[in-house]
Amino acid sequence: MIRVAIVEDNQTILENLTRFVQTTPDFQCVCACATAEEALQVLPSHQPEVVLMDIQLPKLSASNAPPG
């Protein structure tokens, strides 16, 4: 099972990506966050193997987030 985290500020996109990951065989959405700040707090405890992150989030985005 591939553990996926999603970081997206658009609620509709976040819900759709989460649903897509959850219904894809061998993938599990371990967390879905609306902000990069929230993701930085919860990702260590969920230990995802893949992070799908919006590159244009307010304040902190994928282009300037610290590497995991």
Coordinates of C-alpha atoms in Angstrom, one line a residue:
M1 CA 0.0 0.0 0.0
I2 CA 1.4 3.4 -1.0
R3 CA 0.7 6.0 1.6
V4 CA -0.2 9.4 0.1
A5 CA -0.6 12.9 1.7
I6 CA -2.5 15.7 -0.1
V7 CA -1.9 19.4 0.4
E8 CA -4.4 21.6 -1.4
D9 CA -6.2 24.8 -0.5
N10 CA -9.1 24.4 -2.9
Q11 CA -11.6 22.3 -1.0
T12 CA -13.2 20.8 -4.1
I13 CA -9.9 19.7 -5.5
L14 CA -8.8 18.4 -2.1
E15 CA -11.9 16.3 -1.8
N16 CA -11.6 15.0 -5.4
L17 CA -8.0 14.1 -5.1
T18 CA -8.6 12.4 -1.8
R19 CA -11.5 10.3 -3.3
F20 CA -9.3 9.5 -6.3
V21 CA -6.4 8.2 -4.2
Q22 CA -8.7 6.3 -1.9
T23 CA -10.4 4.5 -4.8
T24 CA -7.1 3.6 -6.6
P25 CA -5.9 0.1 -5.8
D26 CA -2.8 -0.1 -3.6
F27 CA -3.0 3.6 -2.6
Q28 CA -4.1 5.0 0.7
C29 CA -4.7 8.7 1.5
V30 CA -3.2 9.1 5.0
C31 CA -3.9 12.8 5.4
A32 CA -5.4 15.7 3.5
C33 CA -4.4 19.2 4.5
A34 CA -5.6 22.6 3.4
T35 CA -2.4 24.5 4.2
A36 CA 1.3 23.8 4.1
E37 CA 1.6 24.8 7.7
E38 CA -0.9 22.2 8.7
A39 CA 0.9 19.6 6.6
L40 CA 4.2 20.4 8.2
Q41 CA 2.6 19.6 11.6
V42 CA 0.9 16.4 10.7
L43 CA 3.0 14.8 8.0
P44 CA 5.7 13.4 10.4
S45 CA 3.1 11.4 12.3
H46 CA 1.5 10.0 9.2
Q47 CA 4.7 9.2 7.4
P48 CA 3.5 9.3 3.8
E49 CA 5.6 7.9 1.0
V50 CA 4.2 10.5 -1.6
V51 CA 3.0 14.0 -1.0
L52 CA 0.8 15.7 -3.6
M53 CA 1.2 19.4 -2.9
D54 CA -0.2 22.4 -4.6
I55 CA 2.6 24.7 -5.9
Q56 CA 0.6 27.9 -5.3
L57 CA -0.5 27.7 -1.7
P58 CA -0.8 30.9 0.3
K59 CA 2.3 31.7 2.5
L60 CA 4.2 28.5 2.0
S61 CA 3.9 26.3 -1.1
A62 CA 5.5 23.3 -2.7
S63 CA 8.1 25.5 -4.4
N64 CA 9.5 26.8 -1.1
A65 CA 8.6 24.1 1.4
P66 CA 11.4 22.4 3.2
P67 CA 12.4 19.0 1.8
G68 CA 11.1 15.9 3.6

